[in-house]
Amino acid sequence: MNALAILSMAAGRPAAEILNFLERLKILAPDMAAEIDFWLVALQTPLGAENLAAIAKVLPGEIVNIFKGQIDPRDHPSDGI
Amino acid sequence: MKYLLAVLLVLIAVPAPAASLASLYGGINGVWFQDTEALPAPFKADIEAVGHGKISLSPHLSGVGTVAYGFSNTYFRYSAGGRVTVTDTENKNFSMGLGIEYRGASIPGLKPDEWCPGAAVAVKPWPARYPKLIVGGEGWYGLETQRAGMALAARWQFDL
């Protein structure tokens, strides 16, 4: 499982179509090639089951802390979308 | 929806820590909606002006909300819900979040309002030169309508 697979399921479009779109965008906008290459790697990086299990393990504690008023914010770019 | 608003009010009432808790964002979306009876094309596209807000409560948990105006189809759309960040929480330049949001709109073609699980991925492409600029994408799936949507987005961040 990777970010591309989740995005593909959520959007209802094949993963190959999203990759093809990014590859075509790279040809059309060569000055953005570096950023698009970054996305191509980032989207296909596996989300390990161990990583997701580790997150599931810490979530209850974080929820308890929130209700105790112990707020511990982070700056996540995806929260801006 | 009233429970969601109540939760958001409780969260806003929590004293803010020294670190930035909330941010507002302005930007644009290129958005695609899966077909409906009211929208005959396979995917209906639009360009939206977007106002977005987030409250980061813990390393992994955040609340998010969006209001968008679609220029071509002349509609307002909103969403509000929660996200879990599933990538490195200390990486300020790239992250991915999974979550669920309640989504609604002002035109029949985008109704009914419903809960939608989804995913968002974003990056700060030039963190040194433009640390407030974010680009990314979001996809969602309506639990009631079983229609998908997808947006490519650019945002500018305003810390509160």
Short mmCIF file of C-alpha atoms in Angstrom, two decimals, chain A residues 2-4 6-7 9-13 18 21 35 38-39 42-43 47 51-52 55 58-59 62-63 66-67 69-81, chain B residues 14 20-21 25 43 52 54 56-62 64 83 85-86 89-90 92-93 95-98 119-124 126 134-135 139-140 148 150 155:
data_model
loop_
_atom_site.label_atom_id
_atom_site.label_comp_id
_atom_site.label_asym_id
_atom_site.label_seq_id
_atom_site.Cartn_x
_atom_site.Cartn_y
_atom_site.Cartn_z
CA ASN A 2 1.25 3.45 -0.89
CA ALA A 3 -0.13 6.99 -1.11
CA LEU A 4 -0.86 6.52 -4.82
CA ILE A 6 -5.07 5.34 -1.53
CA LEU A 7 -5.43 8.40 -3.77
CA MET A 9 -9.17 4.44 -4.51
CA ALA A 10 -10.43 7.74 -3.13
CA ALA A 11 -10.66 9.33 -6.59
CA GLY A 12 -12.01 6.25 -8.35
CA ARG A 13 -9.36 6.46 -11.07
CA ILE A 18 -2.47 9.38 -12.29
CA PHE A 21 -0.81 12.38 -16.01
CA GLU A 35 9.09 18.60 -8.33
CA PHE A 38 9.66 14.11 -6.20
CA TRP A 39 5.90 13.41 -6.36
CA ALA A 42 6.67 10.13 -2.79
CA LEU A 43 3.37 8.77 -4.09
CA LEU A 47 3.22 2.88 3.62
CA ASN A 51 4.09 2.36 10.33
CA LEU A 52 0.28 2.29 10.34
CA ILE A 55 0.24 5.21 14.50
CA VAL A 58 -0.23 6.16 19.76
CA LEU A 59 -3.63 7.57 18.73
CA GLU A 62 -3.08 11.53 21.79
CA ILE A 63 -6.88 11.61 22.08
CA ILE A 66 -6.38 16.43 23.72
CA PHE A 67 -9.29 15.99 26.14
CA GLY A 69 -6.14 20.08 27.20
CA GLN A 70 -2.56 19.01 26.41
CA ILE A 71 -2.34 20.28 22.84
CA ASP A 72 0.81 19.38 20.88
CA PRO A 73 0.42 20.81 17.36
CA ARG A 74 2.50 20.04 14.27
CA ASP A 75 2.85 21.69 10.88
CA HIS A 76 1.59 19.20 8.27
CA PRO A 77 1.31 20.47 4.67
CA SER A 78 -1.55 18.01 3.98
CA ASP A 79 -3.67 19.72 6.65
CA GLY A 80 -3.66 22.78 4.36
CA ILE A 81 -5.40 20.95 1.51
CA VAL B 14 -9.12 24.72 24.62
CA SER B 20 0.95 27.57 16.25
CA LEU B 21 -2.29 25.67 16.77
CA TYR B 25 -5.19 29.13 3.96
CA PHE B 43 -16.15 13.85 -14.65
CA HIS B 52 -9.38 26.55 4.29
CA LYS B 54 -6.92 23.62 10.20
CA SER B 56 -3.54 20.73 14.77
CA LEU B 57 -4.27 19.12 18.13
CA SER B 58 -1.62 16.41 18.43
CA PRO B 59 1.26 15.06 16.33
CA HIS B 60 -1.17 12.92 14.30
CA LEU B 61 -4.65 14.42 14.77
CA SER B 62 -6.03 17.55 13.10
CA VAL B 64 -9.86 20.71 8.91
CA ARG B 83 -7.47 13.86 9.63
CA THR B 85 -1.31 12.14 9.52
CA VAL B 86 0.25 8.84 8.43
CA THR B 89 4.98 14.00 11.90
CA GLU B 90 8.25 15.96 12.20
CA LYS B 92 7.21 20.01 7.83
CA ASN B 93 7.62 19.82 4.07
CA SER B 95 2.85 14.80 4.63
CA MET B 96 -0.13 12.64 3.92
CA GLY B 97 -3.36 12.51 5.90
CA LEU B 98 -6.26 10.07 5.93
CA ALA B 119 -6.85 11.21 1.58
CA ALA B 120 -4.75 14.35 1.16
CA VAL B 121 -1.10 14.60 0.13
CA ALA B 122 0.85 17.85 0.07
CA VAL B 123 4.33 19.28 -0.16
CA LYS B 124 6.04 22.62 0.32
CA TRP B 126 10.19 25.64 -2.04
CA ILE B 134 1.70 24.42 -0.31
CA VAL B 135 0.72 22.31 -3.31
CA GLY B 139 -9.37 12.56 -3.13
CA TRP B 140 -12.62 11.50 -1.47
CA ALA B 148 -15.67 10.11 -5.97
CA MET B 150 -10.50 14.73 -6.63
CA ARG B 155 -2.52 27.20 -0.97
#
